[in-house]
Coordinates of C-alpha atoms in Angstrom, one line a residue:
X877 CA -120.2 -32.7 16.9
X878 CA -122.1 -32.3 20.2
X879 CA -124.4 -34.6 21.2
X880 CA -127.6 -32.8 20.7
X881 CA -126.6 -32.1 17.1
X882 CA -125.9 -36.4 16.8
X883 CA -129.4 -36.9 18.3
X884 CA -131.1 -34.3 15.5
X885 CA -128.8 -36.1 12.9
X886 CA -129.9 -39.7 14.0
X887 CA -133.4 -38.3 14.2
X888 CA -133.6 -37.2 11.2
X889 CA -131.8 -40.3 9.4
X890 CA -134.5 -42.5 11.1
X891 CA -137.2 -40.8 9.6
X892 CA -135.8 -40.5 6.2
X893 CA -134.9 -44.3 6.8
X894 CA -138.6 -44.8 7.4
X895 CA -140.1 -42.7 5.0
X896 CA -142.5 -44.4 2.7
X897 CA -143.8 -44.3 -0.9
X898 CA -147.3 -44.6 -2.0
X899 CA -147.0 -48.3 -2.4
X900 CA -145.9 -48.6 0.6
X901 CA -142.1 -49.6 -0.1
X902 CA -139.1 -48.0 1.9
X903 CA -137.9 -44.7 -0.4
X904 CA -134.8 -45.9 0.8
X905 CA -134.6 -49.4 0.4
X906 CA -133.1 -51.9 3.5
X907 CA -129.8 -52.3 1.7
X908 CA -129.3 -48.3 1.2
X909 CA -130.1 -47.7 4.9
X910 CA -126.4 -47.8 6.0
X911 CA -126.7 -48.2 10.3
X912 CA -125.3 -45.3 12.3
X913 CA -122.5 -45.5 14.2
X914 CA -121.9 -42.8 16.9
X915 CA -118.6 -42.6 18.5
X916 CA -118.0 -40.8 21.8
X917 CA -116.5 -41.0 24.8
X918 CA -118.0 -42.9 27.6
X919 CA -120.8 -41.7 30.1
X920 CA -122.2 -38.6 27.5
X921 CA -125.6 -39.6 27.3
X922 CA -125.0 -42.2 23.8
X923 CA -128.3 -44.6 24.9
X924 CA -130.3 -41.7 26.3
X925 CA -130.5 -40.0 22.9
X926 CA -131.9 -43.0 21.4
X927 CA -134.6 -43.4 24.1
X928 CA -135.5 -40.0 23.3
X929 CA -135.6 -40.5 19.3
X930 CA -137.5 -43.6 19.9
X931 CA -140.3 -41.6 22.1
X932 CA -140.7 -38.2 20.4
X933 CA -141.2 -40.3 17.4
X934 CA -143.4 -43.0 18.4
X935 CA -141.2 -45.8 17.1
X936 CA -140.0 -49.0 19.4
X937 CA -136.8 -49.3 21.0
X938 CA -134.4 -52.4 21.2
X939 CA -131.3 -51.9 23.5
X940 CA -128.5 -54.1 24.1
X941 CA -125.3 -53.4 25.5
X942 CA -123.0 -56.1 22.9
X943 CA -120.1 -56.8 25.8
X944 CA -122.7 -58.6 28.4
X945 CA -123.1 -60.8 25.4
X946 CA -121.1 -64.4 24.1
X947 CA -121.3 -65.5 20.8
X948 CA -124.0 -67.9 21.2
X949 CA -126.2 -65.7 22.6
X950 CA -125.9 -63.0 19.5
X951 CA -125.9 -65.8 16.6
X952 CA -127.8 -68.4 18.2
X953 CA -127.4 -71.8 19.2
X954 CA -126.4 -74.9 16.4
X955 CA -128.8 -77.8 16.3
X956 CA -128.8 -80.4 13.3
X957 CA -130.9 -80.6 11.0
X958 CA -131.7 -83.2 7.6
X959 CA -131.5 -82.2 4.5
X960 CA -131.8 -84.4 1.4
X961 CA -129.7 -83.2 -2.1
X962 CA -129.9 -85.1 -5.2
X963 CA -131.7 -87.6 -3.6
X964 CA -129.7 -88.2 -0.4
X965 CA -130.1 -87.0 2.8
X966 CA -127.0 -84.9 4.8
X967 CA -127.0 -83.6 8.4
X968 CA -126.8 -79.8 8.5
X969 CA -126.1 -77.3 11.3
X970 CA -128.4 -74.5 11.8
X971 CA -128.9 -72.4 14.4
X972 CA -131.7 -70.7 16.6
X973 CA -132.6 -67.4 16.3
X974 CA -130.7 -64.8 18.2
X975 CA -131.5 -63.5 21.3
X976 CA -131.4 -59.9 20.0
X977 CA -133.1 -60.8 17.2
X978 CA -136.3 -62.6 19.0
X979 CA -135.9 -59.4 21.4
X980 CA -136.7 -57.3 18.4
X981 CA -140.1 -59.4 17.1
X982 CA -140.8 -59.8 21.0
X983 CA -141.1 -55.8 21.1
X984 CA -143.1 -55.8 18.3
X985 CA -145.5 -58.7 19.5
X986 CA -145.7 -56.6 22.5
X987 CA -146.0 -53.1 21.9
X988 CA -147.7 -53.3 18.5
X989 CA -144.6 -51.1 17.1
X990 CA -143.7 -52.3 13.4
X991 CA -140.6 -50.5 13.2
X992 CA -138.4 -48.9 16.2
X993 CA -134.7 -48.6 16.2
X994 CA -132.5 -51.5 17.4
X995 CA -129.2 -49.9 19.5
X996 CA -126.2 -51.9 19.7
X997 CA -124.0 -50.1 22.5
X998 CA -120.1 -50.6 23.0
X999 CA -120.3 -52.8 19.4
X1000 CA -116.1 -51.7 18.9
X1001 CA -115.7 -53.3 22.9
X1002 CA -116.7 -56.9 22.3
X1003 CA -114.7 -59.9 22.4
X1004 CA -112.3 -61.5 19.8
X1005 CA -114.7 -64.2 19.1
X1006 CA -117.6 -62.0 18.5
X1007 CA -115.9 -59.0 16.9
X1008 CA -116.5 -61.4 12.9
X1009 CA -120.4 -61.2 14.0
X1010 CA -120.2 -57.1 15.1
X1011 CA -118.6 -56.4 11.1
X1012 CA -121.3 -59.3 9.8
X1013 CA -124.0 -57.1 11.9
X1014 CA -123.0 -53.7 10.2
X1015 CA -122.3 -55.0 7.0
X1016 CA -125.2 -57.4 6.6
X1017 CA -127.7 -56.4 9.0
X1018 CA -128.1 -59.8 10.7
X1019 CA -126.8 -61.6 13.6
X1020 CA -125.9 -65.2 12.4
X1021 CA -128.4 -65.9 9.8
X1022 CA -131.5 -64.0 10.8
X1023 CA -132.0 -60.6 9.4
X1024 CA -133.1 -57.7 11.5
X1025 CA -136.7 -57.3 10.3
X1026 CA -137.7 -54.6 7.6
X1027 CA -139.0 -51.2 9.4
X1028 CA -136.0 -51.2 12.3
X1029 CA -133.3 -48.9 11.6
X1030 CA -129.6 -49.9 13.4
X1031 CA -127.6 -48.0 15.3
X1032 CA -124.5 -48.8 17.1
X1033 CA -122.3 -46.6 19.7
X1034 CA -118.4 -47.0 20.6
X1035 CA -115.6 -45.2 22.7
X1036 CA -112.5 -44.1 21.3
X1037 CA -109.6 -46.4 21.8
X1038 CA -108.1 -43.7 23.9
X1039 CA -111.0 -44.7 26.7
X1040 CA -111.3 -48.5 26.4
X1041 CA -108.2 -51.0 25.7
X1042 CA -110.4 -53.6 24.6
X1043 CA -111.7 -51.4 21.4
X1044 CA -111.7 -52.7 18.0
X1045 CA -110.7 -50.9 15.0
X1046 CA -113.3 -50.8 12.4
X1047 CA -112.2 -52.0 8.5
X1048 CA -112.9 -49.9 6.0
X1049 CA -115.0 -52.4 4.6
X1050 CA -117.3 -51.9 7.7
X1051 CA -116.6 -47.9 7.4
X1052 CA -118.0 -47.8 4.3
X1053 CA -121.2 -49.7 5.2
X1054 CA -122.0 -46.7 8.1
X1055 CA -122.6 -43.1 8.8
X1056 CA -120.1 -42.3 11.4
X1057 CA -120.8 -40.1 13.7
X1058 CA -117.8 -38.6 16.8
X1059 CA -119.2 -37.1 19.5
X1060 CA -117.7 -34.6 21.7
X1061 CA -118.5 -34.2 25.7
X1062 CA -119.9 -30.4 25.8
X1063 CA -121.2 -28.6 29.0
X1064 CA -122.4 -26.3 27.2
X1065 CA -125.0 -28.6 25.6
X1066 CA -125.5 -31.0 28.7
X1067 CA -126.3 -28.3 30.7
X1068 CA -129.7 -27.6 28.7
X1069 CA -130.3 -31.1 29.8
X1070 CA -129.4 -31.1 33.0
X1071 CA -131.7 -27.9 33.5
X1072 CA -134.8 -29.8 31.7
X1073 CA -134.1 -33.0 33.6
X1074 CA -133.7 -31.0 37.6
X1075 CA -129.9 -32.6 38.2
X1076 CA -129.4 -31.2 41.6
X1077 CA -129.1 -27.8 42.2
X1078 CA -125.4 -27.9 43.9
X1079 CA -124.2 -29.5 40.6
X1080 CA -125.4 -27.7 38.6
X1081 CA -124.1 -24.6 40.5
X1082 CA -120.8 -26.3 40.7
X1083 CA -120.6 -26.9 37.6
X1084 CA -121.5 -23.5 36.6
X1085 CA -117.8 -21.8 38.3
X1086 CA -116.0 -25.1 37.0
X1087 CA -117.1 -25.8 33.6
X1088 CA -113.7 -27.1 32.9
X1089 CA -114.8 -30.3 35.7
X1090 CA -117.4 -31.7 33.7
X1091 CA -115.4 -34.3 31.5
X1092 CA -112.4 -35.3 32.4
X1093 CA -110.3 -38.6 31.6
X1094 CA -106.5 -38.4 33.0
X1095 CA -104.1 -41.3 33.3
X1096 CA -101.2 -41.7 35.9
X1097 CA -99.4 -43.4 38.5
X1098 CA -102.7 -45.0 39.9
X1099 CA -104.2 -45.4 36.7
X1100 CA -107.3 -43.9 34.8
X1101 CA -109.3 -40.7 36.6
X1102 CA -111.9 -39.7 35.0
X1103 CA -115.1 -37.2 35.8
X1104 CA -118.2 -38.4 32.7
X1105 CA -121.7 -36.6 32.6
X1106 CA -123.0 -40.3 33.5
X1107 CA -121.0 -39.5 37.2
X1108 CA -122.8 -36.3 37.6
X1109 CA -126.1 -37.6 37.1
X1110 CA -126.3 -40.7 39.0
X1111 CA -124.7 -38.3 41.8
X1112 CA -127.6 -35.7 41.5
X1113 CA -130.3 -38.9 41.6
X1114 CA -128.0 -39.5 45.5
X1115 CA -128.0 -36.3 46.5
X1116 CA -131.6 -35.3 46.2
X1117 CA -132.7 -39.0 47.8
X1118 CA -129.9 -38.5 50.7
X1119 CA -131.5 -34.8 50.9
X1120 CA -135.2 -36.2 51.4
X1121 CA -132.9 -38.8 54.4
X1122 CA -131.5 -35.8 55.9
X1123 CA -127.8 -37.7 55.0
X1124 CA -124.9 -35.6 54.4
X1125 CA -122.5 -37.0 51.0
X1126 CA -118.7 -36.6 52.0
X1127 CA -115.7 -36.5 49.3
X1128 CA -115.7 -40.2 49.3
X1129 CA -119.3 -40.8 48.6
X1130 CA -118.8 -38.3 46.1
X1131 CA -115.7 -40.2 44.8
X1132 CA -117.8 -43.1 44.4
X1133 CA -119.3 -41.7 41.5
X1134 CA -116.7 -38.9 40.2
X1135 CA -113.7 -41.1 40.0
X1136 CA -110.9 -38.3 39.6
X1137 CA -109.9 -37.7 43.2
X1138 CA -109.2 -33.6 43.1
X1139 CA -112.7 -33.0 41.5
X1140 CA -114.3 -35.1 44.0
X1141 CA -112.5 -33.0 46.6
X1142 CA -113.2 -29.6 45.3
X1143 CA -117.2 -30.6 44.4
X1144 CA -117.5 -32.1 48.2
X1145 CA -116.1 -28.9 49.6
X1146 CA -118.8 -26.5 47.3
X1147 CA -121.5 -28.6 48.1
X1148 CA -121.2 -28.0 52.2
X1149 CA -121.0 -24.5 50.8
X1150 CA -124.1 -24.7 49.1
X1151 CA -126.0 -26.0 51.6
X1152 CA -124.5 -22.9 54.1
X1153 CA -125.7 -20.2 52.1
X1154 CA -128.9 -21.7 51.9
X1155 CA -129.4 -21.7 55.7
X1156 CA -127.2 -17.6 55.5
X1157 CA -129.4 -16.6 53.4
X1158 CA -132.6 -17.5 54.3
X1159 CA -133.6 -18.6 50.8
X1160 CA -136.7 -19.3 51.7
X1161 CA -137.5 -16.1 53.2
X1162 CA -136.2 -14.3 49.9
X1163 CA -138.8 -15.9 48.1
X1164 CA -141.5 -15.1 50.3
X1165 CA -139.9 -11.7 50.0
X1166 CA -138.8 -11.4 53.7
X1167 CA -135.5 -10.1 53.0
X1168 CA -133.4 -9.0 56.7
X1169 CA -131.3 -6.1 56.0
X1170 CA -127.9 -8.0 57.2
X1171 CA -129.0 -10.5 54.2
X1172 CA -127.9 -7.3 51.8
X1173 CA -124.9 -6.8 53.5
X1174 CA -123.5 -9.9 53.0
X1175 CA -124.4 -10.0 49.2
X1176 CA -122.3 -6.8 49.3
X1177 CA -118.8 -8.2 50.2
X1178 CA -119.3 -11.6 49.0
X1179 CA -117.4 -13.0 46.5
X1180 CA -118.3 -13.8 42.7
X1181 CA -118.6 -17.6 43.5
X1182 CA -120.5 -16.5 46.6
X1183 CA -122.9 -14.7 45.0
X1184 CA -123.7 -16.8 41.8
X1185 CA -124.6 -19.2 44.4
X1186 CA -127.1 -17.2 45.6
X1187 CA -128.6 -16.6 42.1
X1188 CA -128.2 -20.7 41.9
X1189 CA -130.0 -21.5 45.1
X1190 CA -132.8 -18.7 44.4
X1191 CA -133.1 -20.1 40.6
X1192 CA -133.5 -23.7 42.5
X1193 CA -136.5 -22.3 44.5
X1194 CA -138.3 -20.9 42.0
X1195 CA -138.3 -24.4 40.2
X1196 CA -140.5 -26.0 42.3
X1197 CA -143.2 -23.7 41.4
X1198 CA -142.0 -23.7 38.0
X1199 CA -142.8 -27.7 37.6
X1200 CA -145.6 -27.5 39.8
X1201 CA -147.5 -25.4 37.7
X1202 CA -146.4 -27.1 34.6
X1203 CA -147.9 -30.2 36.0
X1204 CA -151.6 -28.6 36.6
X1205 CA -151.3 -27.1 32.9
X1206 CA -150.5 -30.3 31.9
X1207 CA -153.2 -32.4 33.5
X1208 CA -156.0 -29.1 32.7
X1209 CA -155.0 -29.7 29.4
X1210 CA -155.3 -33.2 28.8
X1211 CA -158.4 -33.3 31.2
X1212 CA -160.0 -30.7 28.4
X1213 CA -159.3 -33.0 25.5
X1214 CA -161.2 -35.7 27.4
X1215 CA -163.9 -33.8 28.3
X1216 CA -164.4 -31.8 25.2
X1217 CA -164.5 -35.5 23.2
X1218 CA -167.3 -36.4 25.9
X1219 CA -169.5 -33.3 25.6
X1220 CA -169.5 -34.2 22.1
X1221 CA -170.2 -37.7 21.8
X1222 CA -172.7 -37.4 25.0
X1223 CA -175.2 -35.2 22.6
X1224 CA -176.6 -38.2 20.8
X1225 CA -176.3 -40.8 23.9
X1226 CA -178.7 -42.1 26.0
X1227 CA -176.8 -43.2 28.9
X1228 CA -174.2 -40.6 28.7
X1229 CA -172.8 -41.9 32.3
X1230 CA -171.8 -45.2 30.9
X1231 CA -169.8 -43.2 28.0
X1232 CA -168.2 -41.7 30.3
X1233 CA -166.9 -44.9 31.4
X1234 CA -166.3 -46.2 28.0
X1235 CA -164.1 -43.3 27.3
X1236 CA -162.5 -43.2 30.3
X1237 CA -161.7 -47.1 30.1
X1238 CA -160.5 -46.4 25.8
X1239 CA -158.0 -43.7 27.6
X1240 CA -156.7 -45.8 30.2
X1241 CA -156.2 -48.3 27.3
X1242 CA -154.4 -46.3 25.2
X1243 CA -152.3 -44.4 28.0
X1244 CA -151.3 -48.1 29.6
X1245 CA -150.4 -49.1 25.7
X1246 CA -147.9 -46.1 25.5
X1247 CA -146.3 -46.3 29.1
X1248 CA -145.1 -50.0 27.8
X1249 CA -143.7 -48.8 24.4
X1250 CA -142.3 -46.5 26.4
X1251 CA -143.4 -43.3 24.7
X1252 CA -143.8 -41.2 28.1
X1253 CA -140.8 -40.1 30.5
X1254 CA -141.2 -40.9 33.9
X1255 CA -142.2 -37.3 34.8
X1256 CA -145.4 -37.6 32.1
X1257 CA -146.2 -41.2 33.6
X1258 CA -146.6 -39.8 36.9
X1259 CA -148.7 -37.0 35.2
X1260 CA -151.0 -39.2 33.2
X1261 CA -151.5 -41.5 36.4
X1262 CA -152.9 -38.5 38.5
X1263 CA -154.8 -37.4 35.4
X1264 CA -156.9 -40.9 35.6
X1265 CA -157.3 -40.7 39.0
X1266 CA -158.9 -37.0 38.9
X1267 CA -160.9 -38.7 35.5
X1268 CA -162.5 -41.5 37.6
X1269 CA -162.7 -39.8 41.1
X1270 CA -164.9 -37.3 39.0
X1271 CA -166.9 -39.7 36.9
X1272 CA -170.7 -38.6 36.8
X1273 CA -173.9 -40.4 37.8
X1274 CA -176.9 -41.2 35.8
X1275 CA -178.5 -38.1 34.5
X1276 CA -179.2 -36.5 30.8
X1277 CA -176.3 -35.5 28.7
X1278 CA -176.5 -31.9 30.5
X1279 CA -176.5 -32.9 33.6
X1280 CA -173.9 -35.7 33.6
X1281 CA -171.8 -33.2 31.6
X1282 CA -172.0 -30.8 34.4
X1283 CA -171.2 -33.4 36.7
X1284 CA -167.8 -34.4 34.7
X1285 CA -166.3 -31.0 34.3
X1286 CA -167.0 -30.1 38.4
X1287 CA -164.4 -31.3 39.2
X1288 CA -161.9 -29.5 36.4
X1289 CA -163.1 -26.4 37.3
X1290 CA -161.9 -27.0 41.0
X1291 CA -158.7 -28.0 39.1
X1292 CA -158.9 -24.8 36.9
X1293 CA -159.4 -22.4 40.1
X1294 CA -156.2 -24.2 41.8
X1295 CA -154.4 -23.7 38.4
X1296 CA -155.0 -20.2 38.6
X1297 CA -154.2 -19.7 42.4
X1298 CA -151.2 -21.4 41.6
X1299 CA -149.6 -19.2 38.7
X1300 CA -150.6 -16.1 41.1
X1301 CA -148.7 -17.3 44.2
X1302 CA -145.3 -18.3 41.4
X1303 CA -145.5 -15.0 39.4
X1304 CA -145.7 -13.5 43.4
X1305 CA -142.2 -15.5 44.1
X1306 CA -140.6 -14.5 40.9
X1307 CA -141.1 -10.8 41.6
X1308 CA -139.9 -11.2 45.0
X1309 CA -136.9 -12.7 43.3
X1310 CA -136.5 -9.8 41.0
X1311 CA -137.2 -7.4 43.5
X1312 CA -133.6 -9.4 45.8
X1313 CA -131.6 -9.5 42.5
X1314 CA -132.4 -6.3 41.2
X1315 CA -131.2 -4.6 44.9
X1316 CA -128.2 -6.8 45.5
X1317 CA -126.5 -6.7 42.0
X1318 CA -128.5 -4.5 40.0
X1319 CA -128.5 -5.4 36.2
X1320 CA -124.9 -7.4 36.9
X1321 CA -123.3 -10.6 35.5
X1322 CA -125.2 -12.1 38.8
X1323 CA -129.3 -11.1 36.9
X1324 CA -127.7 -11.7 33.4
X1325 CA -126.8 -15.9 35.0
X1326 CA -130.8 -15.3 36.6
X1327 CA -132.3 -14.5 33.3
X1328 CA -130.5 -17.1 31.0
X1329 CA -131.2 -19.5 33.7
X1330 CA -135.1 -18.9 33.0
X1331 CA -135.0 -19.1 29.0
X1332 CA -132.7 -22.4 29.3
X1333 CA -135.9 -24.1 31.6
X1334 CA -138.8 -25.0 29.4
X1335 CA -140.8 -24.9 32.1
X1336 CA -140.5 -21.9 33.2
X1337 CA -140.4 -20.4 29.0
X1338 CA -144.6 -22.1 29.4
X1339 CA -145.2 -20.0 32.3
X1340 CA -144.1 -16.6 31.3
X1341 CA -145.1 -17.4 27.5
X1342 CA -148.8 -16.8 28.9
X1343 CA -148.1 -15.0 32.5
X1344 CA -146.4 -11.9 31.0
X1345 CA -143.6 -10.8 33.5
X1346 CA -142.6 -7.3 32.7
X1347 CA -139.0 -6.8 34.5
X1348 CA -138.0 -10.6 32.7
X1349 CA -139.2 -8.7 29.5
X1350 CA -136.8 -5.7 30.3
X1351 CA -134.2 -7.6 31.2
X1352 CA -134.0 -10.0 28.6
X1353 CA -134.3 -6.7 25.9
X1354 CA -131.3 -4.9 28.2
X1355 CA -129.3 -8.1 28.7
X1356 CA -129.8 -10.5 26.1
X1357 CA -128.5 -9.9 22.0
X1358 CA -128.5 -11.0 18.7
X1359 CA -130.2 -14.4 17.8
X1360 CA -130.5 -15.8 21.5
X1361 CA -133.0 -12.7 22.0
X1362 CA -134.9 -13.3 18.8
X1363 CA -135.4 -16.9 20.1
X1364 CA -136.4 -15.9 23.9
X1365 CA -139.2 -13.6 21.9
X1366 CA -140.0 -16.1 19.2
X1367 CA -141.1 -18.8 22.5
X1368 CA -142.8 -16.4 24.2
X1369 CA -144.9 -14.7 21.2
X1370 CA -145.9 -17.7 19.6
X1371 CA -147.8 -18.8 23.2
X1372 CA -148.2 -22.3 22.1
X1373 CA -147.5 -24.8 24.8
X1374 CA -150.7 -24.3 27.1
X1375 CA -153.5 -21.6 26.5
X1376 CA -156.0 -20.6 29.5
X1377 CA -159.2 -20.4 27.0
X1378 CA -159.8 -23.8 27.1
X1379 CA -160.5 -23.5 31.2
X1380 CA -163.2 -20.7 30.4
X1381 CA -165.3 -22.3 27.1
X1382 CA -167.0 -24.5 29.5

C-alpha cells in the first residue's frame, strides 16, 4: 500500500490499541496488541508518519533509530547482585534498565503523556549480536528484562533486503507476533505532501513532467544510484535557504543529495530553466495583472514543459498569499477563543486586568506544555508564538470589565481589518491569474494542472471555502468529474475550517 493508507492503518490500530473499557482496562489487552511492522523502501517518509500519528492524536512519541545502537545500550548493562535460596546466598547478574526503555518513562515524566507510541526504525538492519534482542523486542515487548510500559503501542520500520545488505529476515515465529505492513514509494501520494509541506516550487514542477524521477534505486558498475523522497526534501529545504543567499545549486550540489547521476543532471538543467521563465515572464507582473503583450506571444509557441512551468511558477506565487492569509485566520481564530473565554469570566471579576494576565499566563502554560510533547508542527509553533505576542502586546489596564474588555479586543479588531484587507488583495491576485490562464491556454490541460493544483493545497481549499471564487467554481464543474468533484464541493460547502462571524460578534 501507499504510505498515506499505512499512516491511516497505524492510526487507526493505535487507537483501537488504546481504546478503553469502563473499568478502565485495555479492550485489547497488552499481549493481543501485536507491534506493527511497516516495510518500505528507504527515504519514503516511514518516521514522519509516526510524528504525525503521535501529534494529531495527542499521544507521546519515542524514536530510536536500532543501528546507532550496541547491545548494551538496548538491554542494559550487568551488575551483580545477592540473592539467598534455601537459605544460602548466590551472586546473580542483572542488568540496568535500557536506554530506550528509561527514554520511554523519561517522556512520560516529562511531557505528562501516559501512553504515546515507541518507533523502532531500521529494527531488520541491526547487528548479529543484537538481532536475538530485535525478535525478543517484537515477540515479548521488552528490551532485556524490562517491559515497555502499559499504554505505548510498538512499532517498528525496515527496508527490503533488495535496499540494505545488512537486513535480517524475520522468523515466522516473529511474523506471527506482528501486523506487517509493505509500503510502496508513490508520487502520487507524496505529492499531496509535498504541496501541504511548500517543497520548493522547481521540484515540485520538476517532478510534475518526470514523475517517473521520484524513486529510483539502480545498481551498476559504480555501485547503488538511487533518487528517495528523503533526497528531494532535504534538497527543497537547500534550495529555498540558497534562494534567500542569492546562491545558485549546480548538478553536483544537486548530486549531493539525489545520488543517481542522470537525474541529478536533468533536475539541475530544469531548475536554471525554472528560474529563466520566472525572470521571461515577469511572474510577478502576472500577478499584479501587468501582463506585456510579447509575454502572450511566447506562451503561444512554447512548449508543453514550457508552459506547465508557467502554471507552476504562477501556482508558487499565489502561495505566498495563500499561507499568509491562512496564518491571520489562524491567529484571529485562536485570539477569539481567548477572548471570548475572557469576556466571560471578566463578568463576575473585580480586577478583570489581572485575569487577563492569569489567562494569558494558563495559555502560555498550556501552549509551552504542547510545543515539548511535540503536538504542534513548526509552522503552528511559529503561529502560536506570534499569537502570544499580539495577546500580551494587547493586554488591558485597570478598568471595569467593560472597559478592560474593550481594551483587549482593540487590538484584534486591527488584526480583523488586516485580515480582511488581506483576503481582498489574494482573491485580486487569483483573478489576475485566471484572467493570464484563461487567455494563454483557455480551458487546456495547462488550467486543468492550475485548478487541481488549488484543491490539492489545503490552504488555499480554507480560503475559497469562505471567499467564493466564481471562475474556480466553473472550472472545477467544466474540468473536474466523478468523485474528485464531489470532494472539491463537499470541502467547500461544508465551510468549516475558519468562519468570519466570530470577527463581527464583538
Amino acid at each position: 500500500m501507499d504510505i498515506k493508507k499505512a499512516k491511516n492503518e497505524i492510526k487507526n490500530t493505535v487507537r483501537a490499541y488504546l481504546l478503553k473499557d469502563s473499568s478502565g482496562n485495555y479492550k485489547i489487552p497488552s499481549n493481543r496488541q501485536r507491534p506493527v511492522l511497516l516495510i518500505g523502501p528507504p527515504g519514503i517518509g516511514k518516521t514522519q508518519i509516526m510524528e504525525q500519528i503521535a501529534r494529531e492524536l495527542e499521544i507521546g512519541l519515542v524514536a530510536y533509530t536500532i543501528t546507532h545502537h550496541t547491545r548494551q545500550s538496548a538491554v542494559g548493562l550487568p551488575f551483580i547482585k545477592e540473592e539467598e535460596f534455601n537459605g544460602r546466598k548466590y551472586s546473580v547478574t542483572e542488568y540496568t534498565m535500557s536506554e530506550i526503555i528509561a527514554s520511554v518513562y523519561s517522556k512520560i515524566r516529562d511531557s505528562g503523556l501516559k501512553e504515546g507510541i515507541l518507533f523502532i526504525d531500521e529494527i531488520n538492519c541491526v547487528s548479529e549480536t543484537l538481532a536475538p534482542t530485535m525478535l525478543q523486542f517484537l515477540q515479548c515487548k521488552t528490551f532485556g528484562n524490562r517491559k515497555v510500559p502499559d499504554g505505548w503501542i510498538i512499532a517498528a520500520a525496515g527496508n527490503p533486503p533488495e535496499y540494505n545488505k545488512s537486513v535480517h529476515e524475520f522468523d515466522m515465529v516473529t511474523l506471527d507476533r506482528v501486523r506487517k505492513i509493505e509500503v510502496d514509494a508513490e508520487y502520487s501520494v507524496w505529492r499531496e505532501y509535498a504541496r501541504e509541506n511548500r517543497i520548493n516550487a522547481a521540484i515540485t514542477s520538476y517532478l510534475e513532467l518526470r514523475p517517473q524521477s521520484f524513486y529510483k534505486a539502480e545498481a551498476d558498475v559504480d555501485g547503488i544510484q538511487f533518487v528517495t523522497a528523503r533526497g528531494w526534501e532535504d534538497l527543497s529545504c537547500l534550495l529555498n535557504v540558497y534562494e534567500e543567499l542569492s546562491i545558485d545549486v549546480d548538478e553536483e550540489i544537486i548530486y549531493e543529495f539525489i545520488q543517481h547521476r542522470e537525474t541529478a543532471k536533468d533536475v539541475a538543467a530544469y531548475i536554471d530553466l525554472y528560474k529563466k521563465y520566472q525572470d521571461d515572464y515577469g511572474i510577478n507582473s502576472i500577478l499584479a495583472g501587468n501582463v506585456p503583450s510579447s509575454v502572450y506571444e511566447r506562451i503561444y509557441r512554447a512548449s508543453f514543459d514550457e508552459r506547465l512551468s508557467v502554471v507552476s511558477l504562477l501556482t508558487s506565487g499565489l502561495a505566498l498569499y495563500f499561507d499568509k492569509t491562512f496564518l491571520y485566520h489562524f491567529i484571529a481564530d485562536k485570539w477569539y477563543g481567548f477572548l471570548k473565554k475572557f469576556k466571560e469570566e471578566a463578568e463576575n471579576c473585580q480586577e478583570p486586568a489581572l485575569l487577563y494576565e492569569k489567562l494569558y499566563k494558563e495559555y502560555e502554560a498550556d501552549t509551552e506544555a504542547k510545543k515539548k510533547a511535540g503536538f504542534y508542527t513548526r509552522q503552528q509553533e511559529e503561529c502560536y508564538s506570534r499569537l502570544l505576542e499580539m495577546l500580551w502586546e494587547n493586554r488591558p489596564d485597570k478598568g471595569n470589565a467593560d472597559g478592560v474588555f474593550g481594551q483587549a479586543k482593540e487590538g484584534f479588531g486591527k488584526w480583523s481589518a488586516e485580515l480582511e484587507g488581506l483576503e481582498d488583495k489574494t482573491g485580486t491576485v487569483l483573478e489576475n491569474v485566471f484572467d493570464f490562464i484563461e487567455a494563454a491556454f483557455g480551458n487546456g490541460q495547462e488550467m486543468v494542472v492550475f485548478i487541481t493544483g488549488l484543491t490539492m493545497d489545503s490552504k488555499a481549499v480554507s480560503y475559497l471555502s469562505e471567499n467564493k471564487c466564481e471562475r474556480y467554481l466553473q472550472y472545477n464543474e467544466e474540468l473536474m468529474a466523478g468523485t474528485k468533484k464531489a470532494q472539491i464541493l463537499s470541502m467547500l460547502e461544508k465551510d468549516e475550517i475558519y468562519g468570519k462571524e466570530h470577527i463581527r460578534e464583538f
